[in-house]
Structure formats: C-alpha cells, structure tokens
Coordinates of C-alpha atoms and ligand atoms in Angstrom, one line a residue:
Chain A
X45 CA 153.0 112.5 -114.8
X46 CA 150.7 109.5 -115.1
X47 CA 147.3 109.7 -114.3
X48 CA 144.9 107.0 -113.4
X49 CA 143.3 105.2 -115.4
X50 CA 139.7 106.7 -116.4
X51 CA 137.2 104.2 -116.1
X52 CA 136.0 103.9 -120.1
X53 CA 132.0 102.6 -119.1
X54 CA 131.8 106.2 -117.9
X55 CA 132.8 107.9 -120.7
X56 CA 130.9 105.1 -123.0
X57 CA 127.4 106.3 -120.8
X58 CA 128.0 109.7 -123.1
X59 CA 127.0 108.0 -126.2
X60 CA 124.5 106.8 -128.5
X61 CA 124.9 102.5 -129.3
X62 CA 122.0 101.0 -131.3
X63 CA 122.4 97.6 -130.0
X64 CA 122.1 94.0 -132.5
X65 CA 121.0 91.8 -130.1
X66 CA 122.6 88.3 -130.1
X67 CA 124.5 89.3 -133.1
X68 CA 127.7 90.4 -132.7
X69 CA 129.5 91.9 -135.3
X70 CA 133.1 91.1 -134.2
X71 CA 133.3 87.2 -133.2
X72 CA 136.9 85.3 -132.3
X73 CA 135.3 81.4 -133.9
X74 CA 138.2 79.1 -132.2
X75 CA 139.0 80.5 -129.0
X76 CA 142.4 82.9 -129.0
X77 CA 144.4 82.3 -126.2
X78 CA 145.8 85.7 -125.6
X79 CA 149.8 86.0 -126.3
X80 CA 151.0 89.0 -125.3
X81 CA 150.3 90.1 -128.0
X82 CA 146.9 89.8 -128.6
X83 CA 146.8 90.7 -125.0
X84 CA 147.6 94.9 -125.9
X85 CA 144.2 94.8 -127.4
X86 CA 142.9 95.1 -123.7
X87 CA 145.3 98.3 -123.7
X88 CA 144.5 99.6 -126.6
X89 CA 140.8 99.3 -127.8
X90 CA 139.7 102.6 -127.1
X91 CA 136.4 101.9 -126.1
X92 CA 138.0 98.6 -123.6
X93 CA 136.0 95.2 -124.9
X94 CA 138.4 93.3 -124.5
X95 CA 139.1 91.3 -121.1
X96 CA 141.1 88.2 -120.8
X97 CA 139.1 85.4 -118.5
X98 CA 140.7 83.2 -116.0
X99 CA 141.5 80.5 -117.9
X100 CA 143.6 83.0 -120.6
X101 CA 141.5 83.6 -123.3
X102 CA 140.5 86.5 -125.4
X103 CA 136.9 88.1 -124.9
X104 CA 134.8 90.7 -125.9
X105 CA 132.1 92.7 -124.7
X106 CA 131.2 94.7 -127.7
X107 CA 128.7 97.1 -126.9
X108 CA 130.8 100.6 -126.6
X109 CA 132.4 99.5 -129.8
X110 CA 133.0 102.4 -132.5
X111 CA 134.1 99.8 -134.8
X112 CA 137.5 101.8 -135.5
X113 CA 139.1 98.1 -136.5
X114 CA 141.9 98.6 -134.4
X115 CA 141.6 94.9 -132.9
X116 CA 141.6 93.8 -136.5
X117 CA 144.4 95.4 -137.8
X118 CA 146.1 95.1 -134.1
X119 CA 145.3 90.7 -134.6
X120 CA 146.4 91.0 -138.4
X121 CA 150.0 91.9 -138.2
X122 CA 150.7 88.8 -135.4
X123 CA 149.4 87.0 -137.1
X124 CA 145.7 86.1 -136.1
X125 CA 142.8 86.6 -137.3
X126 CA 139.8 88.2 -135.1
X127 CA 136.2 87.7 -137.3
X128 CA 134.9 91.3 -138.5
X129 CA 132.1 93.2 -139.7
X130 CA 130.7 96.1 -139.6
X131 CA 127.1 96.1 -137.7
X132 CA 124.1 95.2 -140.4
X133 CA 123.0 98.9 -141.3
X134 CA 121.5 101.0 -139.1
X135 CA 123.3 99.5 -136.1
X136 CA 126.1 99.8 -133.7
X137 CA 127.4 102.8 -132.6
X138 CA 125.0 106.1 -133.4
X139 CA 127.7 109.5 -133.3
X140 CA 125.1 112.3 -132.5
X141 CA 128.3 114.7 -133.8
X142 CA 131.0 112.3 -134.9
Chain B
X154 CA 113.9 100.4 -156.8
X155 CA 116.3 99.1 -159.9
X156 CA 117.8 96.4 -159.9
X157 CA 120.9 97.6 -162.4
X158 CA 121.9 101.3 -161.8
X159 CA 125.3 103.3 -164.1
X160 CA 126.5 103.2 -161.0
X161 CA 126.9 102.3 -157.3
X162 CA 128.7 104.3 -154.7
X163 CA 129.3 103.0 -151.3
X164 CA 129.7 105.4 -148.2
X165 CA 128.1 108.6 -147.7
X166 CA 131.1 110.3 -146.2
X167 CA 133.5 113.3 -148.2
X168 CA 134.2 111.0 -151.1
X169 CA 131.2 109.4 -152.0
X170 CA 129.0 111.7 -151.3
X171 CA 131.7 113.5 -153.9
X172 CA 131.2 110.7 -155.9
X173 CA 127.8 110.8 -155.8
X174 CA 126.9 114.2 -156.6
X175 CA 129.2 114.8 -159.3
X176 CA 127.3 111.8 -161.3
X177 CA 123.8 112.8 -160.9
X178 CA 124.1 115.8 -161.5
X179 CA 125.3 114.9 -165.6
X180 CA 122.5 113.2 -165.5
X181 CA 124.3 109.3 -164.9
X182 CA 121.9 106.9 -162.9
X183 CA 123.7 106.4 -159.4
X184 CA 122.8 104.8 -156.0
X185 CA 124.3 105.7 -152.7
X186 CA 125.0 103.2 -149.6
X187 CA 125.4 104.0 -146.8
X188 CA 125.5 102.1 -143.5
X189 CA 124.8 103.9 -140.6
X190 CA 121.6 105.8 -139.7
X191 CA 122.1 108.5 -141.8
X192 CA 124.8 109.7 -143.3
X193 CA 126.9 110.6 -140.8
X194 CA 126.4 108.5 -137.9
X195 CA 129.2 106.4 -138.9
X196 CA 131.5 109.7 -138.8
X197 CA 134.1 111.0 -136.7
X198 CA 136.7 114.7 -138.0
X199 CA 138.3 117.2 -136.0
X200 CA 136.6 118.8 -137.3
X201 CA 138.2 121.1 -140.3
X202 CA 136.4 121.7 -143.6
X203 CA 139.0 123.4 -147.0
X204 CA 135.7 125.4 -148.4
X205 CA 137.8 125.4 -152.0
X206 CA 137.7 121.7 -153.1
X207 CA 133.2 121.8 -151.2
X208 CA 133.3 124.4 -152.9
X209 CA 134.4 123.3 -156.5
X210 CA 131.6 121.3 -156.1
X211 CA 128.3 122.7 -154.5
X212 CA 129.5 126.9 -154.8
X213 CA 126.4 128.5 -152.5
X214 CA 126.9 125.9 -149.7
X215 CA 127.4 128.7 -147.3
X216 CA 124.1 129.5 -147.6
X217 CA 122.9 126.4 -145.9
X218 CA 125.0 124.1 -144.8
X219 CA 126.2 123.4 -141.0
X220 CA 129.0 125.5 -140.6
X221 CA 130.5 126.6 -137.4
X222 CA 132.7 128.3 -137.4
X223 CA 135.6 130.4 -139.6
X224 CA 139.2 129.9 -138.6
X225 CA 141.0 133.3 -137.8
X226 CA 143.8 132.0 -136.2
X227 CA 146.0 129.8 -135.6
X228 CA 148.0 128.3 -133.2
X229 CA 150.8 125.4 -133.0
X230 CA 151.9 124.3 -130.1
X231 CA 154.9 122.6 -128.4
X232 CA 154.0 120.9 -124.5
X233 CA 156.4 119.4 -121.8
X234 CA 154.6 118.2 -119.1
X235 CA 154.0 122.1 -117.1
X236 CA 154.6 124.3 -120.5
X237 CA 154.5 125.3 -124.0
X238 CA 156.3 126.8 -126.2
X239 CA 154.1 127.8 -129.3
X240 CA 153.8 130.1 -132.7
X241 CA 150.0 132.1 -133.1
X242 CA 148.3 132.9 -136.4
X243 CA 145.9 135.5 -136.8
X244 CA 144.6 137.6 -139.4
X245 CA 141.2 139.9 -139.6
X246 CA 142.3 138.9 -143.5
X247 CA 140.8 135.5 -142.3
X248 CA 137.2 138.0 -141.8
X249 CA 137.6 137.9 -145.5
X250 CA 133.9 137.5 -147.4
X251 CA 134.3 133.6 -148.1
X252 CA 136.3 132.2 -145.8
X253 CA 139.2 129.3 -146.6
X254 CA 138.9 126.9 -143.5
X255 CA 135.7 126.0 -141.1
X256 CA 134.6 124.3 -138.5
X257 CA 131.8 121.5 -138.6
X258 CA 130.7 118.7 -137.3
X259 CA 130.7 115.4 -139.1
X260 CA 126.8 114.5 -138.6
X261 CA 125.6 117.5 -138.6
X262 CA 127.8 118.0 -141.9
X263 CA 127.0 114.5 -143.9
X264 CA 123.6 114.8 -143.8
X265 CA 123.3 117.7 -145.7
X266 CA 125.5 117.3 -148.0
X267 CA 123.8 114.0 -149.4
X268 CA 120.9 116.1 -149.0
X269 CA 122.4 117.8 -152.3
X270 CA 123.1 114.6 -153.2
X271 CA 119.4 113.5 -154.0
X272 CA 118.8 117.3 -154.7
X273 CA 120.5 116.5 -158.0
X274 CA 118.7 113.0 -158.8
X275 CA 120.8 110.2 -156.8
X276 CA 119.2 107.2 -154.9
X277 CA 120.0 107.5 -151.6
X278 CA 119.4 103.9 -149.3
X279 CA 120.6 104.2 -145.3
X280 CA 121.4 101.4 -142.9
X281 CA 122.1 99.1 -145.2
X282 CA 125.9 97.9 -145.5
X283 CA 127.6 96.6 -147.8
X284 CA 129.2 93.0 -147.3
X285 CA 130.8 92.5 -150.4
X286 CA 131.1 92.9 -154.0
X287 CA 129.7 90.9 -156.9
X288 CA 132.4 89.8 -159.1
X289 CA 131.9 88.3 -163.2
X290 CA 135.3 86.6 -163.7
X291 CA 137.4 89.4 -162.1
X292 CA 135.1 91.9 -163.3
X293 CA 133.7 94.0 -160.7
X294 CA 129.9 94.2 -161.2
X295 CA 127.7 95.1 -158.8
X296 CA 127.6 95.0 -155.2
X297 CA 126.2 92.9 -152.7
X298 CA 123.9 94.3 -149.7
X299 CA 123.2 93.0 -146.2
X300 CA 119.4 94.0 -147.1
X301 CA 117.8 90.8 -148.1
X302 CA 117.6 90.4 -152.0
X303 CA 120.3 92.2 -151.9
X304 CA 122.2 91.9 -155.0
X305 CA 122.4 95.1 -157.0
X306 CA 124.4 95.9 -160.2
X307 CA 126.1 98.5 -162.2
X308 CA 128.4 99.0 -164.7
X309 CA 131.2 100.8 -162.1
X310 CA 131.5 100.1 -157.8
X311 CA 133.2 103.6 -156.6
X312 CA 134.4 102.4 -152.9
X313 CA 134.4 105.6 -150.7
X314 CA 133.4 103.1 -147.3
X315 CA 136.6 104.9 -145.6
X316 CA 140.0 104.0 -143.6
X317 CA 139.1 100.6 -142.9
X318 CA 138.5 100.2 -146.6
X319 CA 136.2 96.3 -145.9
X320 CA 134.4 96.3 -148.9
X321 CA 137.2 95.9 -150.8
X322 CA 139.9 93.7 -148.7
X323 CA 136.4 90.6 -148.1
X324 CA 137.1 91.2 -152.5
X325 CA 141.1 90.5 -152.6
X326 CA 141.6 93.7 -154.0
X327 CA 143.3 95.3 -151.5
X328 CA 146.1 94.4 -148.4
X329 CA 145.3 94.8 -144.4
X330 CA 146.5 98.4 -142.8
X331 CA 149.8 97.9 -140.7
X332 CA 149.5 99.3 -137.8
X333 CA 152.7 102.0 -138.8
X334 CA 150.1 103.2 -141.4
X335 CA 147.1 104.1 -138.8
X336 CA 146.3 106.4 -136.5
X337 CA 143.4 106.0 -134.0
X338 CA 142.2 108.5 -133.3
X339 CA 139.9 110.1 -130.1
X340 CA 137.9 113.0 -129.8
X341 CA 135.2 114.7 -126.9
X342 CA 133.0 117.3 -127.8
X343 CA 132.8 119.3 -125.1
X344 CA 129.7 122.0 -124.5
X345 CA 130.7 125.8 -123.1
X346 CA 128.7 128.6 -123.8
X347 CA 128.8 130.1 -127.1
X348 CA 129.5 133.9 -125.3
X349 CA 132.3 131.9 -123.1
X350 CA 134.0 129.6 -125.7
X351 CA 134.0 134.1 -128.0
X352 CA 135.8 135.4 -124.5
X353 CA 138.3 132.5 -123.5
X354 CA 140.1 132.2 -127.8
X355 CA 139.3 135.9 -127.6
X356 CA 137.4 136.0 -130.8
X357 CA 134.7 137.3 -132.6
X358 CA 130.8 135.3 -132.7
X359 CA 131.8 133.6 -135.8
X360 CA 135.7 133.3 -135.4
X361 CA 136.8 130.2 -134.9
X362 CA 140.6 128.5 -133.6
X363 CA 142.6 125.8 -134.2
X364 CA 145.1 124.1 -131.3
X365 CA 147.5 121.3 -132.6
X366 CA 149.8 119.9 -130.0
X367 CA 152.6 118.0 -130.0
X368 CA 155.3 116.8 -128.0
X369 CA 155.1 114.5 -124.5
X370 CA 151.7 114.7 -124.8
X371 CA 151.5 112.0 -126.5
X372 CA 154.5 110.4 -124.7
X373 CA 156.5 109.1 -126.5
X374 CA 154.1 107.6 -130.0
X375 CA 153.9 109.7 -132.8
X376 CA 150.9 111.9 -133.2
X377 CA 149.1 115.0 -131.6
X378 CA 146.9 116.4 -129.9
X379 CA 144.1 119.2 -131.0
X380 CA 141.2 121.5 -129.8
X381 CA 139.4 123.2 -132.6
X382 CA 136.7 125.8 -131.5
X383 CA 132.7 124.6 -132.7
X384 CA 130.1 127.5 -132.2
X385 CA 129.0 126.1 -128.2
X386 CA 131.3 123.1 -128.1
X387 CA 135.1 122.1 -128.6
X388 CA 136.7 119.1 -130.4
X389 CA 139.1 117.9 -128.1
X390 CA 141.3 114.7 -129.2
X391 CA 144.0 113.5 -129.5
X392 CA 146.0 110.8 -132.1
X393 CA 148.7 108.2 -131.9
X394 CA 150.3 105.4 -134.6
X395 CA 148.0 102.0 -133.9
X396 CA 151.6 100.7 -133.8
X397 CA 153.2 102.7 -131.0
X398 CA 149.8 102.7 -128.8
X399 CA 150.1 99.2 -129.3
X400 CA 153.8 98.9 -128.8
X401 CA 153.1 100.9 -125.4
X402 CA 150.3 99.4 -124.6
X403 CA 148.6 103.0 -123.9
X404 CA 145.5 103.4 -123.2
X405 CA 143.7 106.1 -125.7
X406 CA 141.3 107.4 -123.0
X407 CA 144.3 108.0 -120.7
X408 CA 146.0 110.1 -123.4
X409 CA 143.0 112.3 -123.7
X410 CA 142.7 112.1 -119.5
X411 CA 145.7 113.5 -119.7
X412 CA 145.8 116.2 -122.3
X413 CA 143.1 117.3 -121.3
X414 CA 144.7 118.1 -117.4
X415 CA 147.1 119.7 -119.0
X416 CA 147.9 123.1 -117.2
X417 CA 148.0 124.6 -120.8
X418 CA 145.2 123.0 -122.1
X419 CA 143.1 122.4 -119.0
X420 CA 141.6 126.6 -117.9
X421 CA 140.5 125.8 -121.8
X422 CA 138.0 123.1 -121.3
X423 CA 137.7 124.0 -117.8
X424 CA 133.4 123.8 -117.0
X425 CA 132.5 122.4 -120.1
X426 CA 130.0 119.6 -120.7
X427 CA 131.1 116.3 -122.8
X428 CA 128.6 114.9 -124.7
X429 CA 130.1 112.2 -126.9
X430 CA 133.5 110.4 -127.0
X431 CA 134.7 109.1 -130.5
X432 CA 137.2 107.0 -131.9
X433 CA 137.7 106.8 -135.1
X434 CA 141.6 105.5 -137.9
X435 CA 143.0 107.9 -139.8
X436 CA 145.8 107.0 -142.8
X437 CA 148.8 107.9 -142.5
X438 CA 151.3 105.9 -144.7
X439 CA 151.4 108.5 -147.0
X440 CA 152.3 107.8 -150.8
X441 CA 154.1 104.9 -150.5
X442 CA 150.6 103.5 -148.2
X443 CA 148.4 104.1 -151.9
X444 CA 146.8 100.7 -152.7
X445 CA 145.8 100.4 -156.8
X446 CA 143.3 102.1 -156.4
X447 CA 141.3 101.2 -160.7
X448 CA 140.5 98.1 -161.7
X449 CA 137.5 96.3 -163.9
X450 CA 134.0 98.3 -162.4
X451 CA 136.4 99.4 -159.8
X452 CA 137.0 102.2 -158.2
X453 CA 138.7 102.9 -155.0
X454 CA 138.8 107.6 -153.7
X455 CA 138.6 108.8 -150.2
X456 CA 140.2 107.5 -146.7
X457 CA 140.0 103.9 -148.4
X458 CA 142.8 104.9 -151.3
X459 CA 144.6 106.4 -147.8
X460 CA 144.3 109.8 -149.5
X461 CA 144.7 111.7 -146.7
X462 CA 148.3 114.3 -146.0
X463 CA 148.9 114.0 -142.0
X464 CA 151.3 117.0 -141.7
X465 CA 148.9 119.5 -143.2
X466 CA 145.4 118.0 -141.4
X467 CA 144.0 117.4 -144.2
X468 CA 141.6 114.0 -145.9
X469 CA 138.8 115.7 -146.1
X470 CA 139.0 117.4 -148.5
X471 CA 140.9 115.1 -151.0
X472 CA 138.5 112.7 -150.0
X473 CA 136.2 115.5 -151.6
X474 CA 137.8 115.8 -155.1
X475 CA 139.4 112.1 -155.5
X476 CA 135.6 111.2 -155.3
X477 CA 135.2 114.0 -157.5
X478 CA 137.0 113.0 -159.9
X479 CA 137.1 108.6 -159.9
X480 CA 133.0 110.6 -161.0
X481 CA 134.5 112.6 -163.8
X482 CA 136.3 109.9 -165.1
X483 CA 133.2 107.3 -164.7
X484 CA 131.4 110.2 -166.6
X485 CA 133.8 111.2 -169.2
X486 CA 133.9 107.4 -170.1
X487 CA 130.8 106.6 -170.4
X488 CA 130.4 110.1 -173.5
X489 CA 132.5 108.7 -175.2
X490 CA 131.4 104.8 -174.9
X491 CA 134.2 103.5 -173.4
X492 CA 133.8 100.0 -170.9
X493 CA 135.0 100.9 -167.8
X494 CA 137.3 98.9 -167.6
X495 CA 141.0 98.9 -165.9
X496 CA 142.6 100.2 -168.6
X497 CA 140.2 103.0 -169.2
X498 CA 139.6 103.2 -165.8
X499 CA 143.3 104.0 -165.0
X500 CA 142.7 107.2 -166.2
X501 CA 141.5 108.5 -163.0
X502 CA 144.9 107.9 -161.2
X503 CA 146.6 109.8 -163.8
X504 CA 144.5 112.5 -163.2
X505 CA 145.1 112.2 -159.2
X506 CA 148.9 111.9 -160.4
X507 CA 148.3 116.1 -161.7
X508 CA 146.1 117.0 -159.1
X509 CA 147.7 118.6 -155.8
X510 CA 146.2 114.8 -154.9
X511 CA 149.2 113.0 -155.0
X512 CA 151.6 116.0 -155.6
X513 CA 150.9 115.9 -152.1
X514 CA 151.9 113.5 -150.7
X515 CA 154.4 112.7 -153.3
X516 CA 155.8 115.3 -151.9
X517 CA 156.4 114.2 -148.0
X518 CA 157.0 110.9 -148.9
X519 CA 159.4 109.9 -147.0
X520 CA 158.2 111.6 -143.9
X521 CA 156.2 108.8 -142.7
X522 CA 159.4 106.4 -141.9
X523 CA 161.6 109.9 -141.1
X524 CA 159.3 110.8 -137.8
X525 CA 159.1 106.9 -138.0
X526 CA 162.1 105.9 -137.0
X527 CA 163.4 109.7 -135.5
X528 CA 161.4 109.8 -131.7
X529 CA 163.2 112.1 -130.7
X530 CA 161.0 114.6 -131.9
X531 CA 158.2 114.2 -130.1
X532 CA 160.0 113.3 -127.3
X533 CA 163.5 115.4 -126.3
X534 CA 162.5 118.4 -128.5
X535 CA 159.7 119.1 -126.9
X536 CA 161.3 120.2 -123.9
X537 CA 164.1 121.8 -124.5
X538 CA 162.2 123.8 -126.9
X539 CA 160.3 124.5 -123.5
X540 CA 163.4 124.3 -121.0
X541 CA 165.1 126.9 -123.4
X542 CA 162.2 129.0 -123.3
X543 CA 162.0 128.8 -119.3
X544 CA 165.7 130.2 -118.8
X545 CA 165.7 132.8 -121.8
X546 CA 162.1 134.8 -120.2
X547 CA 163.4 134.0 -116.3
X548 CA 164.5 136.6 -115.1
X549 CA 167.1 135.6 -112.6
X550 CA 170.7 137.6 -112.2
X551 CA 172.5 135.5 -114.4
X552 CA 172.7 137.6 -117.8
X553 CA 172.1 136.7 -120.5
X554 CA 175.1 135.5 -122.5
X555 CA 175.1 132.8 -120.2
X556 CA 171.8 132.4 -120.9
X557 CA 173.3 131.6 -124.3
X558 CA 175.6 129.5 -123.8
X559 CA 172.9 127.5 -120.7
X560 CA 170.7 127.3 -124.1
X561 CA 173.0 126.0 -126.4
X562 CA 174.8 123.9 -124.1
X563 CA 171.7 121.9 -123.4
X564 CA 171.0 121.4 -126.9
X565 CA 174.2 119.8 -126.8
X566 CA 172.9 117.8 -124.1
X567 CA 170.3 116.4 -125.0
X568 CA 170.9 115.7 -128.8
X569 CA 174.5 115.8 -129.3
X570 CA 175.6 118.1 -132.4
X571 CA 175.6 115.7 -135.0
X572 CA 172.3 114.9 -133.5
X573 CA 170.7 118.3 -134.5
X574 CA 172.9 118.6 -136.9
X575 CA 171.2 115.3 -138.4
X576 CA 168.0 115.7 -137.5
X577 CA 167.3 119.6 -139.2
X578 CA 168.3 117.6 -142.6
X579 CA 166.3 114.7 -142.2
X580 CA 163.5 116.8 -141.0
X581 CA 164.7 118.7 -144.3
X582 CA 164.3 116.6 -146.7
X583 CA 161.7 114.8 -145.5
X584 CA 159.3 118.3 -146.2
X585 CA 161.3 119.2 -149.3
Ligands
FAD154 C1 139.7 113.0 -136.0 C2 140.3 113.3 -137.0 C3 140.7 114.4 -136.5 C4 140.7 114.5 -138.3 N1 140.5 115.7 -138.4 C5 140.1 116.5 -139.8 C6 140.3 117.7 -140.0 O1 140.6 118.7 -139.7 N2 140.3 117.6 -142.0 C7 140.1 117.0 -142.1 O2 139.9 117.5 -143.5 N3 140.5 115.7 -142.3 C8 140.5 115.2 -140.8 N4 140.6 113.9 -140.8 C9 140.5 112.8 -141.3 C10 139.0 113.1 -142.2 O3 137.7 112.6 -141.1 C11 138.9 111.5 -143.5 O4 139.9 111.8 -144.1 C12 137.2 111.8 -144.4 O5 136.2 111.5 -143.6 C13 137.0 110.4 -145.5 O6 136.4 110.6 -145.8 P1 135.7 109.4 -147.1 O7 134.4 109.8 -147.9 O8 136.7 108.9 -147.3 O9 135.6 108.4 -145.0 P2 134.3 108.4 -144.0 O10 134.1 109.8 -143.9 O11 134.8 107.2 -143.2 O12 132.9 107.7 -145.7 C14 133.0 107.1 -145.2 C15 131.6 106.6 -145.3 O13 131.3 105.3 -145.6 C16 130.2 104.3 -145.0 N5 130.2 103.0 -144.9 C17 132.0 102.5 -145.1 N6 131.6 100.8 -144.8 C18 130.5 100.5 -145.5 C19 129.8 99.2 -146.4 N7 130.3 98.2 -146.0 N8 128.6 99.9 -146.2 C20 127.6 101.2 -147.0 N9 128.6 102.1 -146.1 C21 129.9 102.0 -145.8 C22 130.8 104.8 -143.3 O14 128.7 104.0 -143.2 C23 130.8 106.0 -144.0 O15 129.4 106.7 -143.7 C24 140.4 113.3 -139.3 C25 139.8 112.7 -139.2 C26 139.7 112.1 -137.2 C27 139.6 110.7 -137.3
SF4_155 S1 136.6 97.8 -133.0 FE1 138.0 99.4 -132.0 S2 136.6 100.2 -130.8 FE2 135.5 98.3 -131.5 S3 136.3 96.0 -130.3 FE3 138.3 96.8 -131.9 S4 139.6 98.2 -130.9 FE4 137.5 98.5 -129.5

C-alpha cells in the first residue's frame, strides 16, 4: 500500500527556524562522491536536506534541518565524515511544541 | 557572570533540569547552559510524562506544571494493512487524586521546569552552545561555549546534552552512535477542538488516551507508531531504527503519511490542522549500549548516557532519575570534602545499578538483538493475528472447529511449528 511520496517542503512550511545566514552547521569539507551508502541520506533525512548533484556529488541544503544527527551517524557508519555541529546558540529549528 | 562554578550542567532537558534543580536546592553553585532560545525549543517527545520521578523533584508540580491530560486508557494495537487487533486497558482507577501519567508538550514543559530550577538558585543561560570540554590533562575542568570569551570553569561538569552527546564525543569521552542502537522518530501535532478529541476518544475533560501501534505500518522495520491525546491536539508519530531506515531507504515522512492513512488511524485525525512536523533520535541500544558515564570531573545523564527503556517507552523519567542521582553524588562528595575524580564519581554508576534504571535496562539487555534478528515480530505476526481475528469473527456458515483449524494452519504456514515455538521462547527469554 505504498502511497506516492509526500512533499516534505509542505510539512516543513509549518515549522519555525532562525537561520544563521552564511554559517551552515553541517558541511562537507572534501567533495563527497555520493556512494550508494551515502545516497541513502537523500531518502532518510527527515527534512529532505540532501540531494545528489548532476556531477555525482552529495550536497546539502540545510534550511529545514532538525539537527537530529541521522546523517552524521549513517555517514560515519560507512566510513565517511560529515562535519556536523549544532548551530550557534539560539539558531536553527525552534519548536513551538516539540 | 562569575567564571567559576561548583558545577556546570550542559542541556536543560529533563536530565539537566533535574540535575541543576537538585544541586541548587542543596546550595551548590550551578550554571545550566542550553543551546535553544528557551529550554524545550530543541526538544521532541511523544510525550508521556511519568509523575513519580517528577514528584520526587517537585512534590507539588501539579499546581502549575503545563500538563495536558492524565492517561485513563492504554491501547496497544497490532496493525496489518487494513485491520488492527488490540488490547485496551481503561480504568476509572486512573482518575486518582494524584495521577501517574500525563501527556505534556515539551516546549512548554521544559520551559516551566527550567523556571523552577532558576527559582531554586541556579543560573540558566540559553542560546549558548557548549562546543567542547576544557581539560587539564585527563581531568575535565570546565566547558568552552560559542560565546566570545566563553570558557567557564567548574569542579564538575554534568553532561545532559541528549542523545547525540556531541560534547562528550568531541572530547573523546564516548564513541559515535551506531545506526542499529538508535531510532529516528518523526512526529506531527494535529490540532482539533477539545470536545472533538473527547468525543472521538470517549474521554472526559482532563482524561487522555495512549495508542501504541506496531505491525506492517513500519514496513518490516523495527519500530512503532503512536497517538497521544493532548488537551486540544493529538501527537502523532512513528519511529524506527536508523539502520532499518538506511537499509530500506524509507522516507520517514512517507512512513508517517502512510501511518496516518491507515483505516484504523485516519478517522481519529480527520479534520485536524497540522501545526508542526518534528524529528528526533531515541537511544534504543539498551543496557549494552550504555557508555562510560563518569570520569575525572564529569558525569553523564539522560539520553546522552543511553538511559532509555524502549520497550516501555520510558526515557524522560530515566533522564530525571539519572540527572538527580548524578547531582546527589556530587552533593555527597562535596559534603565529605572529596575531590571530583573518577574514582569518587564512580559512586554514581553504582547508585544507578541499584536503581530501577539499570535494573530495568539489564532485564531487557537481550531484547534489542533478539528483535533485530527476528523481524517476523513486526512482519508476519501482525498479519497472522489480524487474519485469525478475521476468520474468527466473520459469520459465514463455516463451523467453528473448522475455523480453529484454519487459524492454526495459517500460523503453521506463516511461521512453522518450530518457528512459532522458537519465537515464543526467544521473546520470553528476552523479556523475562
Ligand atoms: C518521538 C519521541 C517520543 C518519545 N516519547 C517518550 C515518552 O512518551 N515518554 C518518555 O518518558 N520518553 C519519551 N521519549 C524519550 C525522551 O524524550 C528522552 O528520553 C528525554 O527527552 C531525555 O532527556 P534528556 O534531558 O537526557 O535529553 P533532551 O531532552 O534531549 O535534552 C537535552 C538538552 O540539551 C541541550 N543541548 C544539547 N547539546 C547542547 C550543547 N552542546 N550545548 C548546550 N545545550 C545543549 C538540548 O537543546 C536539550 O535541551 C521520546 C522521544 C522521542 C524522540
Ligand atoms: S541532522 Fe537530521 S534533519 Fe539535519 S540534515 Fe542531518 S538527517 Fe537531515
């Protein structure tokens, strides 16, 4: 009973974020070739932050990030390093309910 | 602000708030640091709050805590694609004077809790992310924050920064989480008028219902879905192991959407307005995943130490207990004039072993592995149970003895006698 994929952007639209312009808290220092294992991030990130560029590189747009840590853990488990830190104090997701 | 405290607590969730409150009440100078705009602004929970451990900290919490509803009914559902089989336990006995379980909304609850901590004399500073620990050799002597000139010293640091435990990781005090030791949960807040919730769930003004759901809704992954009634909203969520999400490449929001569309769930949510979508990790590795939780100048409490009983959905209570016991250990050492070294602070781990926290985690220590290796508990069984119920309740001219045989045959076909007996034993051993 698989339904069509929902648009995660529409869900994120409800949320409040304080974006730290120009200071992403997650980054990839070396360009990361999106290996099959890393491609899973495109699907399993709950905010849909990751995509694979036409040149095969993994790329993140973190505006909707929940700071959950899933991408860091999955990347590390396949021997890849994502520079992952919490945003500066006060920035990032701001739950009204949580 | 002074640059030195007796104790620094990192994180104002249930663990950090409990620790800081206990310390402040004993007259220990304590700084509580929180990265969110306000305590709770980063935190996600179902959320069921168990009164017992909060009461141990704030006996009269019911007077002003932001509580939603007390639980009078627990529903446990096994779902296949079109049906659910379940047990309900409802009792007027839960309408007691001091109820045992409440639904809460964490962004409001944590804020309230931290106000109590401030009132007790702790200094709370929000919008401040701790980036690493300050060390003198192997000894932790304070924290570094992301504020200018943000180094602060203390005799002891209590790490209550939650499941990712980044501060400890950065400082080499613990390893990265493993994908099969941690679940990813997504959740939505569905708003409905209070009266509609009460009618739909057959409850009175302050009464609440918990629905825990397992089965084919998780698509073969280990995990559960839930619906909790708040005053004028429903918390609706689903979570599965990160390793299972990764292996099946399932989109968490698709899984949540599918859960919401299940014919047993959909009518409960009809007409609701969604006001938030959230995601958070839950430590699920149990006893064997608990890291070293003390050392020279530091202690670790709550999710950072993996103190979650996932079978019983207990996390916030364990966070409060471990936070409180960490603080009590510090208070006792301080009274006796003993240094906060690893040897003395090991008393914390010993006290945890004697508490329900480690006793319960130890009891279920094999469960994560057993469930991990035996996915039939979330795939085959829900279907078999729903099929059996369907056969049994359908009145169609087939005699009851034949129906019994049909059900037994379906189980033998679905799982074989050996499989059935083995599963029963495996499960019994893992939870006994
Ligand atoms: C979907 C879901 C449902 C759940 N349902 C239940 C339930 O019904 N009942 C239950 O008992 N438990 C439940 N849990 C588990 C429960 O939420 C956790 O066990 C509990 O929140 C742990 O408390 P904590 O204080 O250890 O961590 P957290 O609540 O995560 O608090 C950590 C705090 O530290 C702060 N922080 C983190 N890093 C830093 C830093 N570097 N500097 C400064 N501050 C920092 C964070 O902002 C946060 O405020 C659920 C969890 C989830 C995700
Ligand atoms: S931390 Fe979570 S939400 Fe943010 S990019 Fe990683 S997986 Fe996505």
